PDB file of C-alpha atoms in Angstrom:
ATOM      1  CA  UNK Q   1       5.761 -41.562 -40.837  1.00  0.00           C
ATOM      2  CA  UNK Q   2       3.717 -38.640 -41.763  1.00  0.00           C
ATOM      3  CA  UNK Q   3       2.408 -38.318 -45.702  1.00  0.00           C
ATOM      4  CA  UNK Q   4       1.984 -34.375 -46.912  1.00  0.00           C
ATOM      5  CA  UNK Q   5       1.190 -34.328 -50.643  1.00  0.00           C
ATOM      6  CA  UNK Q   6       1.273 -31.131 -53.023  1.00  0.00           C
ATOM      7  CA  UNK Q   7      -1.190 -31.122 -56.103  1.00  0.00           C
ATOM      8  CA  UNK Q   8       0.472 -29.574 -59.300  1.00  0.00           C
ATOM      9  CA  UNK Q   9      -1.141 -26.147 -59.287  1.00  0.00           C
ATOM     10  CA  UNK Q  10      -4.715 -26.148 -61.440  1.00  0.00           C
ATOM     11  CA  UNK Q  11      -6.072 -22.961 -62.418  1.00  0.00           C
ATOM     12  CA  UNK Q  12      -4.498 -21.144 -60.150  1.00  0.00           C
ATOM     13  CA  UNK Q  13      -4.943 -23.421 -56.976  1.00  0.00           C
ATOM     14  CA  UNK Q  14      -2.152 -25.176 -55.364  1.00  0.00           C
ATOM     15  CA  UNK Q  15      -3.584 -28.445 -53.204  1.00  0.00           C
ATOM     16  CA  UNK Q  16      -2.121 -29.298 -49.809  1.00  0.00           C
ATOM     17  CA  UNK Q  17      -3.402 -33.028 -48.064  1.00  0.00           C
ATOM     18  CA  UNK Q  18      -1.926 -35.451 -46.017  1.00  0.00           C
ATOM     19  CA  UNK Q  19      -1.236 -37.248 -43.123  1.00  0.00           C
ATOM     20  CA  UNK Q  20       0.385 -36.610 -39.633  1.00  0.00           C
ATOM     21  CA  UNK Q  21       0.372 -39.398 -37.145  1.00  0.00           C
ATOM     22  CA  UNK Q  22      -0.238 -38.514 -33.183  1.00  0.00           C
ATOM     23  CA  UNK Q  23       2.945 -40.041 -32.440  1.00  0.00           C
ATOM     24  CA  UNK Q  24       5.643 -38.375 -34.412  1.00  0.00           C
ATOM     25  CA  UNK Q  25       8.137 -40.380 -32.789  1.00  0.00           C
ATOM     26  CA  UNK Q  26       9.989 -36.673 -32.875  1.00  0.00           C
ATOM     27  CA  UNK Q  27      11.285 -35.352 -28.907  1.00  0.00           C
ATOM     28  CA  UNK Q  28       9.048 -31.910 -27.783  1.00  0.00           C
ATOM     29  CA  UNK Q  29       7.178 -31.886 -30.987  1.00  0.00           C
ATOM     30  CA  UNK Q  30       3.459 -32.596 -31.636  1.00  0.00           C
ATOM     31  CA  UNK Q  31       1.059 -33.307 -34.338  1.00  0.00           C
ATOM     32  CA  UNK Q  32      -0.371 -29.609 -33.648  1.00  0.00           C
ATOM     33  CA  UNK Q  33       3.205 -27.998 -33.788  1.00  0.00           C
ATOM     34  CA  UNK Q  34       3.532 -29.775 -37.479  1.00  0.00           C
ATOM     35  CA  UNK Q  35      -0.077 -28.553 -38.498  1.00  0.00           C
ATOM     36  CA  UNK Q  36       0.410 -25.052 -37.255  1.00  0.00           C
ATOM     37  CA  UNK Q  37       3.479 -24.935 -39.086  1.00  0.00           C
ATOM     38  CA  UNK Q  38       2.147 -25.439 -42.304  1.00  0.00           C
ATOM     39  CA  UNK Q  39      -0.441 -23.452 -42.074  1.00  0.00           C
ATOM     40  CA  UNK Q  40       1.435 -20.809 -41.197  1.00  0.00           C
ATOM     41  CA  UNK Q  41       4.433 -21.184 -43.848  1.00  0.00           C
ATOM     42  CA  UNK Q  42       0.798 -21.606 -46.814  1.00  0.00           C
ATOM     43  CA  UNK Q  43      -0.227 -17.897 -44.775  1.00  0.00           C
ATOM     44  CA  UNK Q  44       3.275 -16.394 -45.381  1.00  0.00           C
ATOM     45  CA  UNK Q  45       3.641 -17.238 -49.159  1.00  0.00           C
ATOM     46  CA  UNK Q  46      -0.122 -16.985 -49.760  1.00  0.00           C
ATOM     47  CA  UNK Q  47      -1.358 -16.710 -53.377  1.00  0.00           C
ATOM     48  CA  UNK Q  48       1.533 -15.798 -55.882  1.00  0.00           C
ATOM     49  CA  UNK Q  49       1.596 -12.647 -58.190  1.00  0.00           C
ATOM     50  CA  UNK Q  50       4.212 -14.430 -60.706  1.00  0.00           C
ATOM     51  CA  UNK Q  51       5.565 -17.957 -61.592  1.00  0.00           C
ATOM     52  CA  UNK Q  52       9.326 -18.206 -59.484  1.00  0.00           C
ATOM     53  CA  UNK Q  53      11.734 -19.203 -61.398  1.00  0.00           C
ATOM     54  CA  UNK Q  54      12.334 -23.002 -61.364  1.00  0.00           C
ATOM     55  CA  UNK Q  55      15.838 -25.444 -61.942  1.00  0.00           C
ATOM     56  CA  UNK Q  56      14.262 -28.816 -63.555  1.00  0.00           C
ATOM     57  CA  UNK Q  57      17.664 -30.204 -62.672  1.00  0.00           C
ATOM     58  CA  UNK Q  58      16.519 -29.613 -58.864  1.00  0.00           C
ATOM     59  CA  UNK Q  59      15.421 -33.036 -57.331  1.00  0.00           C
ATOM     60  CA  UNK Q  60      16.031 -31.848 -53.469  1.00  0.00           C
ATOM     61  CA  UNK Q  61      12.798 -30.774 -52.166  1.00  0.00           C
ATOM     62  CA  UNK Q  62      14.630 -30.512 -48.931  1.00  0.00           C
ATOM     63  CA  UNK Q  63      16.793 -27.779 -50.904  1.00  0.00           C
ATOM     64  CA  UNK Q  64      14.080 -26.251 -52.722  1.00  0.00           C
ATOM     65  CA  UNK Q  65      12.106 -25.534 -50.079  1.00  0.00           C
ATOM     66  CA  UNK Q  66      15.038 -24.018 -48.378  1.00  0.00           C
ATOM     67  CA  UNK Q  67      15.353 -21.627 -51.081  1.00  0.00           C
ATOM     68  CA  UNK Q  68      11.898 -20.371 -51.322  1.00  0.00           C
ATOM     69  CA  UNK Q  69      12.267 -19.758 -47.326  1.00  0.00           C
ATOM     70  CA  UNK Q  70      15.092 -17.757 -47.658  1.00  0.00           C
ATOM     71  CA  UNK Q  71      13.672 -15.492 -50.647  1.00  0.00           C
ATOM     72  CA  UNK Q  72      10.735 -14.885 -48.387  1.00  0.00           C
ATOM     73  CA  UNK Q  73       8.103 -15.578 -50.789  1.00  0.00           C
ATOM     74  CA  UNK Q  74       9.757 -13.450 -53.462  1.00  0.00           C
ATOM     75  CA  UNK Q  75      11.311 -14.182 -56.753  1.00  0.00           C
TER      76      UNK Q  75
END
């Protein structure tokens, strides 16, 4: 299973690190395919101008993320 970890963001830097295993264990997609996905999803949203506004009562990451895709990278 793959491990991608998110620091908290510190002085302004948000810290992405993790894991991705050669065998994904996922039909027609590679360990590439993940990598370039992420680093193209970190060059869409890039650095942030403003803080987004945020649900504490949101524990679906799945959901969240979701959210921010379909805003675009805007508030």
């Amino acid at each position: 299973a793959s491990k991608i970890s998110l620091s908290q963001a510190v002085n302004g830097t948000m810290r992405v690190w993790g894991w991705i295993p050669e065998d994904l264990r996922v039909p027609n997609v590679t360990r590439s395919q993940v990598m370039d996905e992420i680093k193209a999803t970190i060059k869409i949203f890039g650095a942030l101008k403003s803080w987004r506004e945020y649900d504490p009562s949101q524990v679906d990451g799945a959901t969240f993320l979701t959210n921010l895709l379909e805003k675009g990278g805007r508030q």
